[in-house]
PDB file of C-alpha atoms and ligand atoms in Angstrom:
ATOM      1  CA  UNK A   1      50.891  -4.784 127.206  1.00 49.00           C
ATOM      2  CA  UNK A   2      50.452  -8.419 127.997  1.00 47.00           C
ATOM      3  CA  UNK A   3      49.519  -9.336 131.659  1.00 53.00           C
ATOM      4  CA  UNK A   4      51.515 -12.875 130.721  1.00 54.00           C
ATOM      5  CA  UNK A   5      54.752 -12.487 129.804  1.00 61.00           C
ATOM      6  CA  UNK A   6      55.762 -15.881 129.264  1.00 77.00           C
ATOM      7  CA  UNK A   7      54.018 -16.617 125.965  1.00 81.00           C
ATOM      8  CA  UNK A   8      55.879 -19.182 123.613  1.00 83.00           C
ATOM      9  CA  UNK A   9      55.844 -17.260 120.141  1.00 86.00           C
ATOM     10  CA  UNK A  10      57.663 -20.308 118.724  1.00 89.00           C
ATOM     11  CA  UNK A  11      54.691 -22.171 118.115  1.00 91.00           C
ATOM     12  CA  UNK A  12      53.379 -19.656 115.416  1.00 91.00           C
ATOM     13  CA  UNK A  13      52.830 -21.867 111.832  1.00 94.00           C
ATOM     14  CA  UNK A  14      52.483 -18.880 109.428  1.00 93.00           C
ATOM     15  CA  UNK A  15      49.050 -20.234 109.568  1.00 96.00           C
ATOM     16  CA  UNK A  16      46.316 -17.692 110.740  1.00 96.00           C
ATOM     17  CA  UNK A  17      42.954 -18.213 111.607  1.00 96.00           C
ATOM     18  CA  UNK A  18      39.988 -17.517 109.446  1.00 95.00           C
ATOM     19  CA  UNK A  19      37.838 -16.435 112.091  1.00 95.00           C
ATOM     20  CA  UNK A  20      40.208 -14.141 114.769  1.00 96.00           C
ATOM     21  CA  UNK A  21      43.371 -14.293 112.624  1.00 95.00           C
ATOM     22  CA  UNK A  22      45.198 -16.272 115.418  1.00 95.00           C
ATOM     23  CA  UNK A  23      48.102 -18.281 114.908  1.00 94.00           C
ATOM     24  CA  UNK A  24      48.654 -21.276 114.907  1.00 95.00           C
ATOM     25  CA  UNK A  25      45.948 -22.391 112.922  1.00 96.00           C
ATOM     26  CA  UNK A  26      44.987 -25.738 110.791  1.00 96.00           C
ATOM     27  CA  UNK A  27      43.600 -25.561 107.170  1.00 96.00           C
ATOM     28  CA  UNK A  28      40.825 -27.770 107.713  1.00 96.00           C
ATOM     29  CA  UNK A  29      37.077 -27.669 106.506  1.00 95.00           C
ATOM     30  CA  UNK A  30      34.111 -28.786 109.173  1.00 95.00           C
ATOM     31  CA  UNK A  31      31.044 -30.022 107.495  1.00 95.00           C
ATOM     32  CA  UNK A  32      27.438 -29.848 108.205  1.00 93.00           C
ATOM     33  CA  UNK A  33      24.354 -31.938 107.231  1.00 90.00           C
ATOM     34  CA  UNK A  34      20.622 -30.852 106.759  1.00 88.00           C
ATOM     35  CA  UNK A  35      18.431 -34.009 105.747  1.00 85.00           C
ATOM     36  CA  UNK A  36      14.894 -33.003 104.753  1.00 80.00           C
ATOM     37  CA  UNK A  37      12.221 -35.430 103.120  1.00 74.00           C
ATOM     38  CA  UNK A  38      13.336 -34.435  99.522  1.00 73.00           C
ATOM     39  CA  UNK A  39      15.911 -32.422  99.872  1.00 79.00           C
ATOM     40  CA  UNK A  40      19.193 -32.462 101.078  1.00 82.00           C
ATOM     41  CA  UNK A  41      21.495 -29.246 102.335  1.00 87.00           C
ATOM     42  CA  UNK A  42      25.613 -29.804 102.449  1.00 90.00           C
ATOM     43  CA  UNK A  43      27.128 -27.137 104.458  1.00 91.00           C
ATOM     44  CA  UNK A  44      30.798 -26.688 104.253  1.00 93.00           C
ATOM     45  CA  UNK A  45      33.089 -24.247 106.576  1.00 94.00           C
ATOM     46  CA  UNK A  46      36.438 -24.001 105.424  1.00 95.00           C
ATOM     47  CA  UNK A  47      39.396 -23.260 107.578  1.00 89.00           C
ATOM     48  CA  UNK A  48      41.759 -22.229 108.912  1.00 96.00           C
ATOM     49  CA  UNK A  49      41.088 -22.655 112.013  1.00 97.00           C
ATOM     50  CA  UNK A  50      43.087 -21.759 115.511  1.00 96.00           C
ATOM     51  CA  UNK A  51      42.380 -24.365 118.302  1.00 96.00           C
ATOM     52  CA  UNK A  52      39.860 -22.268 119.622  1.00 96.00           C
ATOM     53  CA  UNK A  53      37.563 -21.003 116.753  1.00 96.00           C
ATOM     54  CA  UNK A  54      37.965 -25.109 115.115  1.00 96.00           C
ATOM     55  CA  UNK A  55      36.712 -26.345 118.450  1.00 96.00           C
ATOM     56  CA  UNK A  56      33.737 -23.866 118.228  1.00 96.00           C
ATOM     57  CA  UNK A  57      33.357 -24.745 114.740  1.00 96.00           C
ATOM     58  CA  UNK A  58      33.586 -28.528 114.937  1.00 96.00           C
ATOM     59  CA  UNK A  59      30.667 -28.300 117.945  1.00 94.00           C
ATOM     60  CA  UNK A  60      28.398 -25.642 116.494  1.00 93.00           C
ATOM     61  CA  UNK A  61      28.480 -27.845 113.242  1.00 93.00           C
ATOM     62  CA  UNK A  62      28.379 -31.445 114.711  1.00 93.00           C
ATOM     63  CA  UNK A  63      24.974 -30.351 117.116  1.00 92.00           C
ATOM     64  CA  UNK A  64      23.445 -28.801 114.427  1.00 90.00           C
ATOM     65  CA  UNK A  65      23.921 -31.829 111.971  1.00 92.00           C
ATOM     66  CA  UNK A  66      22.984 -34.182 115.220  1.00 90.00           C
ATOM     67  CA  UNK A  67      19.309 -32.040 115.107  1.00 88.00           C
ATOM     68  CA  UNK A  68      19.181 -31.572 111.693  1.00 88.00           C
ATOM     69  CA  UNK A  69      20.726 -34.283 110.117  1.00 89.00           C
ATOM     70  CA  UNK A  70      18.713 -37.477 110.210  1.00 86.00           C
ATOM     71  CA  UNK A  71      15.456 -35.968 108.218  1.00 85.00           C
ATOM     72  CA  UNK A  72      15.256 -38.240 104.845  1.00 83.00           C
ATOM     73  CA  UNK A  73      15.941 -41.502 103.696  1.00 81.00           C
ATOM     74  CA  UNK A  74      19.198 -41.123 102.220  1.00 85.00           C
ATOM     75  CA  UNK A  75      20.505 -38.435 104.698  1.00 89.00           C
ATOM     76  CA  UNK A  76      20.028 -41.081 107.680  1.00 85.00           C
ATOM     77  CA  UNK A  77      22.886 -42.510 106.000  1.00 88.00           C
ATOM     78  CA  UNK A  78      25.254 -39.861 104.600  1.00 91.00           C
ATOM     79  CA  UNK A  79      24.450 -37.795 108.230  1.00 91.00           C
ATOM     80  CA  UNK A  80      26.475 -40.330 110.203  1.00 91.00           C
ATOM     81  CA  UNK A  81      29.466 -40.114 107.727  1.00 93.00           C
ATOM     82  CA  UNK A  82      29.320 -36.556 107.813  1.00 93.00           C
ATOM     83  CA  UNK A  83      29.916 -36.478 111.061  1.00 93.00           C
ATOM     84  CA  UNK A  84      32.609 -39.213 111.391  1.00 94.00           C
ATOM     85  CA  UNK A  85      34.108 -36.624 108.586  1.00 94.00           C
ATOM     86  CA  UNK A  86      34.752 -34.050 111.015  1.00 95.00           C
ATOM     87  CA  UNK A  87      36.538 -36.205 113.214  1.00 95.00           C
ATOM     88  CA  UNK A  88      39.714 -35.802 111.288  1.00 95.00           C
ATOM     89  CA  UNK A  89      39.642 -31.653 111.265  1.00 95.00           C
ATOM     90  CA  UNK A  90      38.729 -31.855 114.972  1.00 96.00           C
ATOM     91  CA  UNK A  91      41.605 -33.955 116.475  1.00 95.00           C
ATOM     92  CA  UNK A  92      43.682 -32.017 113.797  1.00 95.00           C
ATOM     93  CA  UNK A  93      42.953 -28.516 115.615  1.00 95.00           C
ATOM     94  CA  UNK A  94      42.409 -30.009 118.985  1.00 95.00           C
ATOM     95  CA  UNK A  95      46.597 -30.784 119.083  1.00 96.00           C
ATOM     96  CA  UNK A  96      47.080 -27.024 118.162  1.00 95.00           C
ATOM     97  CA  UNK A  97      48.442 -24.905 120.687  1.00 95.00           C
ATOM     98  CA  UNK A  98      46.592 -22.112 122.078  1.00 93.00           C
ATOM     99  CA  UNK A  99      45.635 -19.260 119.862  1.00 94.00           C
ATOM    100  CA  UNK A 100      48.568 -16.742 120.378  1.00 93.00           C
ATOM    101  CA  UNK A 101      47.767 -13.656 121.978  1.00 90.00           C
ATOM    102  CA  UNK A 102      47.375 -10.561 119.645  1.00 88.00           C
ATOM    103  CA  UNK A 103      45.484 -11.486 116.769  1.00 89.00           C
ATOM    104  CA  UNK A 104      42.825  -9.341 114.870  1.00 88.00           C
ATOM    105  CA  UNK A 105      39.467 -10.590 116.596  1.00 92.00           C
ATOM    106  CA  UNK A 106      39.142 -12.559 119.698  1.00 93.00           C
ATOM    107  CA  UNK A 107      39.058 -16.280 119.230  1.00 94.00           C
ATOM    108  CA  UNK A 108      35.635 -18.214 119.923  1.00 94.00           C
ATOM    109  CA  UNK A 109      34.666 -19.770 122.917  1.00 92.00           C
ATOM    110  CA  UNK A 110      34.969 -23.416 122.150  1.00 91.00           C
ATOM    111  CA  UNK A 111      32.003 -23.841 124.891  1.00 90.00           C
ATOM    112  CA  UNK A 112      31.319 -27.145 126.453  1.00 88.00           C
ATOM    113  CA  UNK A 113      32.501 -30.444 124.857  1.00 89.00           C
ATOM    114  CA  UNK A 114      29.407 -31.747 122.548  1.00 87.00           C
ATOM    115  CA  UNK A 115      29.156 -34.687 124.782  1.00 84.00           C
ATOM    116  CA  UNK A 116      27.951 -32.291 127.164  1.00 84.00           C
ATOM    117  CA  UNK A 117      25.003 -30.626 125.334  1.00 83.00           C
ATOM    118  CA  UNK A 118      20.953 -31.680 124.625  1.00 79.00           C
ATOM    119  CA  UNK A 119      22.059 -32.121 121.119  1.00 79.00           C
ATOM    120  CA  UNK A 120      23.748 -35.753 121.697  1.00 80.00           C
ATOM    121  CA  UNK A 121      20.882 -37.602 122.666  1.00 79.00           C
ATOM    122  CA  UNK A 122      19.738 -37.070 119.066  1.00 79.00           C
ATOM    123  CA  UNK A 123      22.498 -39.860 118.445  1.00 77.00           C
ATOM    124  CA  UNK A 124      19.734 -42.228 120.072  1.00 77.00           C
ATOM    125  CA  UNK A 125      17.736 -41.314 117.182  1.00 73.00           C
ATOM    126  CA  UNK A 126      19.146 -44.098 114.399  1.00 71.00           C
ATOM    127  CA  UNK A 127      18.744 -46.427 117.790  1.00 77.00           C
ATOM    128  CA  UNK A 128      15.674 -46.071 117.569  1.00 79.00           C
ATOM    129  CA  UNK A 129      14.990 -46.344 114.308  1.00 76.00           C
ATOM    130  CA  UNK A 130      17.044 -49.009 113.727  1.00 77.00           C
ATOM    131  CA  UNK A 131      15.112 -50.990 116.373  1.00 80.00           C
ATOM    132  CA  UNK A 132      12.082 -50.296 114.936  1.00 81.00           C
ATOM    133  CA  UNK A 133      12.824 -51.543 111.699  1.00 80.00           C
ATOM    134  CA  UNK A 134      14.342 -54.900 113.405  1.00 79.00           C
ATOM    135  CA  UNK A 135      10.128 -54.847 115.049  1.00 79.00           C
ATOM    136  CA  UNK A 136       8.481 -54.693 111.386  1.00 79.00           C
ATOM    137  CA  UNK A 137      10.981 -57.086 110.290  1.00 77.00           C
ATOM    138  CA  UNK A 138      10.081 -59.505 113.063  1.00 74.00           C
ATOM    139  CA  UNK A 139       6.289 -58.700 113.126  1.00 73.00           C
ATOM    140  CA  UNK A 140       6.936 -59.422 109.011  1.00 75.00           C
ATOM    141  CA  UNK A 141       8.118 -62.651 109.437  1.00 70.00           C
ATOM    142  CA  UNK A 142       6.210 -63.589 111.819  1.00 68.00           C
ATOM    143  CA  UNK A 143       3.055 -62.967 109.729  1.00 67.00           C
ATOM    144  CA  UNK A 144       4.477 -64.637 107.032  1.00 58.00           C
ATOM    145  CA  UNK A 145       5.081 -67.853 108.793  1.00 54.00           C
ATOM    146  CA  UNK A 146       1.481 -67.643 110.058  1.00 50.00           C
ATOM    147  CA  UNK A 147       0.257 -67.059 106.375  1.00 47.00           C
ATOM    148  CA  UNK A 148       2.089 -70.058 104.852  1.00 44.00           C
ATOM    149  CA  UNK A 149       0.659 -71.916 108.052  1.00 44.00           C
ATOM    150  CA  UNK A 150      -2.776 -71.251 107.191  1.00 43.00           C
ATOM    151  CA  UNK A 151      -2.635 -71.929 103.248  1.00 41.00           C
ATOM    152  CA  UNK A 152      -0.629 -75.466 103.787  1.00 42.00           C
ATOM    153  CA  UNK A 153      -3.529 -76.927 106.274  1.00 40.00           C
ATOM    154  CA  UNK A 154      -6.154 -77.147 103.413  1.00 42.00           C
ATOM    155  CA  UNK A 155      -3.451 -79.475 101.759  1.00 40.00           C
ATOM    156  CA  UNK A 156      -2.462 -81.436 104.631  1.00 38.00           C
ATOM    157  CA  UNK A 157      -5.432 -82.879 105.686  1.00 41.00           C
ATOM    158  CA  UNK A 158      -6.741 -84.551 102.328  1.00 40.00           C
ATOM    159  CA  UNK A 159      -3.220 -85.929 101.610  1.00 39.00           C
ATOM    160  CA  UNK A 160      -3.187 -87.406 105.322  1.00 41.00           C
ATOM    161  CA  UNK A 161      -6.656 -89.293 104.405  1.00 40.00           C
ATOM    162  CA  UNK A 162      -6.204 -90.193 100.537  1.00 44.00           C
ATOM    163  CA  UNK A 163      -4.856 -93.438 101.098  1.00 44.00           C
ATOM    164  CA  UNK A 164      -7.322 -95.621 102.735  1.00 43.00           C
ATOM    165  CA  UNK A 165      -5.533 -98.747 104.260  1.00 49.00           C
ATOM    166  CA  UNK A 166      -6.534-102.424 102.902  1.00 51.00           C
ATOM    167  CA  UNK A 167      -9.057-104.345 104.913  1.00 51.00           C
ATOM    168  CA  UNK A 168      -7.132-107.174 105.876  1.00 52.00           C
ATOM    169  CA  UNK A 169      -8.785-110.256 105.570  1.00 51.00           C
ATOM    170  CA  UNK A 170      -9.248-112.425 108.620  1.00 50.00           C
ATOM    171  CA  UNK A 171      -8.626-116.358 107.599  1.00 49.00           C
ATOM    172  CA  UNK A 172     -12.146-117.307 107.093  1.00 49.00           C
ATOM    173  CA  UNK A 173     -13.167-119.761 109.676  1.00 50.00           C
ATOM    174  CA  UNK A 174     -16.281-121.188 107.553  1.00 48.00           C
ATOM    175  CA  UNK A 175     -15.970-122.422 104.119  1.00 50.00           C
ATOM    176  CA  UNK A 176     -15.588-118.845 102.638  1.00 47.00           C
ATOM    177  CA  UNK A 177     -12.465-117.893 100.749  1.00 47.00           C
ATOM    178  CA  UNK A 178     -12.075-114.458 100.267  1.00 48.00           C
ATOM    179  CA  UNK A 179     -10.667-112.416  97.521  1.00 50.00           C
ATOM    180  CA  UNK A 180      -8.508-109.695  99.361  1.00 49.00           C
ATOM    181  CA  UNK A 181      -7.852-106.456  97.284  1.00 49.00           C
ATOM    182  CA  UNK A 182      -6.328-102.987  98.240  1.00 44.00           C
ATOM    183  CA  UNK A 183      -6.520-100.627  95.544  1.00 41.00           C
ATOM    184  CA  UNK A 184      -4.748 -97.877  97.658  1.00 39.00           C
ATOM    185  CA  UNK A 185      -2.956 -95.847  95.061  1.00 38.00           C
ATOM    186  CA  UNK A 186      -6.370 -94.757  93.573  1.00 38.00           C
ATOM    187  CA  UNK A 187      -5.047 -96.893  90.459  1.00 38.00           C
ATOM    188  CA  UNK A 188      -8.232 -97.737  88.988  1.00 39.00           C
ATOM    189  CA  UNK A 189      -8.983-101.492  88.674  1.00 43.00           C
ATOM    190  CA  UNK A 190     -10.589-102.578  85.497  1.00 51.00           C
ATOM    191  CA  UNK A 191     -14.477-101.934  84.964  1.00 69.00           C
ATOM    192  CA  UNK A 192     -15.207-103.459  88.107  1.00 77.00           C
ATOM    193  CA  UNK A 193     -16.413 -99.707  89.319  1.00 77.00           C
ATOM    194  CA  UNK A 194     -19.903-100.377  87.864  1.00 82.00           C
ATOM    195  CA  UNK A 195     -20.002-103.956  88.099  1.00 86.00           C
ATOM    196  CA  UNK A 196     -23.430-104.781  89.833  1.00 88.00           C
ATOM    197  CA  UNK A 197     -25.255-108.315  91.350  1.00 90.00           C
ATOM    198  CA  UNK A 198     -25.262-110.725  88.504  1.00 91.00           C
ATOM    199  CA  UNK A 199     -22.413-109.441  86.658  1.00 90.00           C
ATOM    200  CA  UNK A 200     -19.092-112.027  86.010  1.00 91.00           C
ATOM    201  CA  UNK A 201     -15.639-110.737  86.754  1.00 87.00           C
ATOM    202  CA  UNK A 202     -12.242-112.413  85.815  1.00 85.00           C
ATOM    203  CA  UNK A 203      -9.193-111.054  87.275  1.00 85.00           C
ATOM    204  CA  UNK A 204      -6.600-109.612  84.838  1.00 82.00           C
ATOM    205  CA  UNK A 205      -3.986-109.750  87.242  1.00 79.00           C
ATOM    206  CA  UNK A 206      -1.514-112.130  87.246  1.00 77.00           C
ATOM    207  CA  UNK A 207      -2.324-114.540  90.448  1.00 76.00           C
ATOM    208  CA  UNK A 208      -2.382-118.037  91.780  1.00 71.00           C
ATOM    209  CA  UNK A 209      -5.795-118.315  94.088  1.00 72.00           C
ATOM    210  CA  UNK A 210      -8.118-116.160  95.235  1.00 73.00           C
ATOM    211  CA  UNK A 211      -5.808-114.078  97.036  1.00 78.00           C
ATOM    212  CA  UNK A 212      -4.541-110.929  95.210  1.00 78.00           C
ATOM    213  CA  UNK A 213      -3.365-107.530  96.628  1.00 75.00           C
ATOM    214  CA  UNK A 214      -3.536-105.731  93.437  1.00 76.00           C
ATOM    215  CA  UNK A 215      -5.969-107.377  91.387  1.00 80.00           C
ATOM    216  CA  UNK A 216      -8.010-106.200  87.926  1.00 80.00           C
ATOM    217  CA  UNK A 217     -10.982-106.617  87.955  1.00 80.00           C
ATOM    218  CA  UNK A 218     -12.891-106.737  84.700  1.00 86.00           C
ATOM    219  CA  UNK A 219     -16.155-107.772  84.085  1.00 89.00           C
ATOM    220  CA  UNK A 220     -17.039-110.278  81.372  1.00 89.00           C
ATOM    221  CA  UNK A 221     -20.175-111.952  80.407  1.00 89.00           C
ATOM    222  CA  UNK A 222     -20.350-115.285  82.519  1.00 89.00           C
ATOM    223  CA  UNK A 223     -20.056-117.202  79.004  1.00 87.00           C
ATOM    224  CA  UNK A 224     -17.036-116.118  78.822  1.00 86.00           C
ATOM    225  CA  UNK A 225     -14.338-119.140  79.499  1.00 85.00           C
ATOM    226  CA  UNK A 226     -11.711-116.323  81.542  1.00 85.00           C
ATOM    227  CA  UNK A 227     -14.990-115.598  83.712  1.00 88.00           C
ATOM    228  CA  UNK A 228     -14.104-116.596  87.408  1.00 87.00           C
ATOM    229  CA  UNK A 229     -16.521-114.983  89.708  1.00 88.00           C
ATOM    230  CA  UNK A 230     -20.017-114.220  89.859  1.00 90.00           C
ATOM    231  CA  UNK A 231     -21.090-111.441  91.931  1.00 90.00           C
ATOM    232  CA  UNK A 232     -23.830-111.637  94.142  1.00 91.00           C
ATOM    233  CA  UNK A 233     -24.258-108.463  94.949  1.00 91.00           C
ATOM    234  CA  UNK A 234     -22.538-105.235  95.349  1.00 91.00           C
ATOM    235  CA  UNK A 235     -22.378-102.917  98.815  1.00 88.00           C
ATOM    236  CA  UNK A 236     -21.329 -99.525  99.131  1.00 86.00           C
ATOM    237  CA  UNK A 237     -18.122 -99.382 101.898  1.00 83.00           C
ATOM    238  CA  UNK A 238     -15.332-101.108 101.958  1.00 80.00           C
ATOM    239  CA  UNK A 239     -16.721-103.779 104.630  1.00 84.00           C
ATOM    240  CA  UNK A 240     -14.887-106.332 103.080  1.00 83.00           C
ATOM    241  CA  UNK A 241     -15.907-109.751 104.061  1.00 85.00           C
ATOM    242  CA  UNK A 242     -17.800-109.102 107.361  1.00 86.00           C
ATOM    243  CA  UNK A 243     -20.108-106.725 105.482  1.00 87.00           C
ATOM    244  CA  UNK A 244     -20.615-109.255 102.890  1.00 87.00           C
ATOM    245  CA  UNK A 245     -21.385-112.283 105.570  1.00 88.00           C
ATOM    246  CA  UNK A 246     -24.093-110.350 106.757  1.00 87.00           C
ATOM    247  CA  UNK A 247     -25.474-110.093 103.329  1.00 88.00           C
ATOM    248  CA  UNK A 248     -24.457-112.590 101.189  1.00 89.00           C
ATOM    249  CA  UNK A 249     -24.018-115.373 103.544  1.00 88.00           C
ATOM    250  CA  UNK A 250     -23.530-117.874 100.054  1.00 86.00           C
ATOM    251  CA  UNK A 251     -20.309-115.764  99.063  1.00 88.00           C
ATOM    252  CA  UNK A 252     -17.136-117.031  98.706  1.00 87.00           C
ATOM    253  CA  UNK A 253     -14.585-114.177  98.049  1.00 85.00           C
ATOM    254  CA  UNK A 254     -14.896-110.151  98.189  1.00 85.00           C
ATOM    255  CA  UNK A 255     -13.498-107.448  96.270  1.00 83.00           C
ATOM    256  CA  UNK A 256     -13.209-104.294  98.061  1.00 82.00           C
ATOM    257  CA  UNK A 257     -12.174-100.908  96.057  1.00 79.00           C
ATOM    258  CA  UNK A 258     -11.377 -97.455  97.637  1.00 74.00           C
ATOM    259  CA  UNK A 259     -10.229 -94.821  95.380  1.00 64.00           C
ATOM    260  CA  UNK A 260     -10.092 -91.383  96.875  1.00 61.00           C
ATOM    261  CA  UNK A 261      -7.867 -89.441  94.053  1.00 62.00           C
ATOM    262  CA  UNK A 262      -9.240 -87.187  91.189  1.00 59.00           C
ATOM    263  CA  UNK A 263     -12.026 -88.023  89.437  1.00 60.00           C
ATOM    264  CA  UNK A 264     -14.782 -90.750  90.536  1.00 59.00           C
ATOM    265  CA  UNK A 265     -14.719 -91.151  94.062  1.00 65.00           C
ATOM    266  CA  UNK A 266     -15.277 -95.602  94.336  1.00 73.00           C
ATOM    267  CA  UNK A 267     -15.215 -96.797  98.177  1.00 80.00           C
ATOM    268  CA  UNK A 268     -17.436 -99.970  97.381  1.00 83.00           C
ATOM    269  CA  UNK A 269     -17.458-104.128  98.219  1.00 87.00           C
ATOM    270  CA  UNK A 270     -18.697-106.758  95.761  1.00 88.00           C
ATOM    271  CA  UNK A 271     -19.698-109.932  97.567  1.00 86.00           C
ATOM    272  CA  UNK A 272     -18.839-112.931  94.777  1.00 88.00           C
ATOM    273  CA  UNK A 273     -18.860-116.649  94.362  1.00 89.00           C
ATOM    274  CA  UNK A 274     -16.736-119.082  92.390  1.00 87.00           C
ATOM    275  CA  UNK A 275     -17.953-120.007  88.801  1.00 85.00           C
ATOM    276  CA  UNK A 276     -16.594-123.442  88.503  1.00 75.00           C
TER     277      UNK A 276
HETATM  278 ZN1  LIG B   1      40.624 -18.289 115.791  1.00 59.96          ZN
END
């Protein structure tokens, strides 16, 4: 009957195959995946399968889960596992011998390998969508770093210029003696804020002469025996003592004040003279 004579019926496994009734056949399942925006379809054929009809199987099933499966959020992932899934069942009916001759039906053409058909480049698919999430990712980040850029500046720039530096007195060459004072910490510095020309000021702060970095000034009426200065007059800036030569050419000592933090804003120089 048989144009080949020489066919090894040893290898039959009392296994027969679902599809032509073949032996030897595996008892294996292939699996399918259909992803769709809500829903999700699990298709299951179940073995078993000669070499022939599992091959057929395993590829009919595999390309339609690489076109079909990707469609949803959650079947992006379980698609990919579905697939490694059939791995097992393939190589499992791929070491079967040939389908003995004789059975029911005639076994399937296994076709070309998968790697073979339109199908695969649907694997580039999660490439590509993994790269594009990496893109919004980076774009993100990138817009983030430009936002916090943008909403630090407004802060940067009055902390750089809140501490005005001390006006450094030069050692007076005429018979002036100046006071040197620095409020830089926006500390404020006794009532000297409103002192005006006329007014007497003692300094609460612990010095010896005239020169004091961190003085407090306080004004008291010139009757009063702590009273040290009086000041001649009172000039907005923090010229220090060249502002005040030009002014007060009688003074002795300057008080300069520069406060920049919350609150009153005081950036002012009182040109003074010794009491005693
Ligand atoms: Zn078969």
């Amino acid at each position: 009957m048989q144009p080949q004579q020489h066919v090894d019926y040893s290898t039959a496994n009392g296994v027969y195959c679902r599809v032509c009734g073949a032996t030897p056949a595996a008892d294996v399942t292939f699996r399918a995946h259909q992803g769709l925006i809500i829903i999700m379809r699990f298709r299951r054929a179940p073995g078993p399968y000669c070499r022939n009809c599992g091959l057929a199987t395993f590829r009919k099933m595999q390309g339609e889960s690489l076109v079909q499966g990707w469609w949803g959020y959650a079947s992006s992932i379980i698609n990919p596992i579905t697939m490694l899934i059939n791995l097992g069942p393939r190589s499992t009916v791929d070491k079967l011998p040939p389908p003995l001759p004789g059975s029911q039906y005639q076994p399937l053409d296994p076709g070309k390998p998968l790697t073979q058909r339109a199908p695969m480049l649907m694997l580039l698919l999660p490439v590509i969508g993994l790269l594009s999430i990496v893109a919004l990712v980076v774009i993100g980040a990138t817009a983030k770093t430009s936002n916090t850029a943008s909403s630090y500046t407004p802060f940067t720039v009055p902390s750089i210029t809140m501490p005005s530096m001390p006006s450094m007195p030069t050692k007076p060459s005429g018979p002036a003696k100046p006071t040197t004072t620095a409020p830089t910490t926006g500390a404020t510095t006794g009532d000297a804020g409103s002192a005006k020309a006329g007014d007497c000021v003692w300094n609460a702060h612990p010095h010896t002469g005239d020169d004091d970095n961190n003085p407090d000034m306080q004004v008291v009426a010139c009757t009063d025996s702590r009273a040290e200065k009086k000041i001649l007059g009172r000039l907005s800036g923090d010229g220090g003592e060249s502002a005040c030569q030009g002014s007060y050419p009688n003074f002795d000592s300057y008080f300069t004040e520069t406060y920049t933090g919350t609150g009153s804003w005081k950036n002012y120089t009182l040109c003074m003279q010794d009491l005693h």
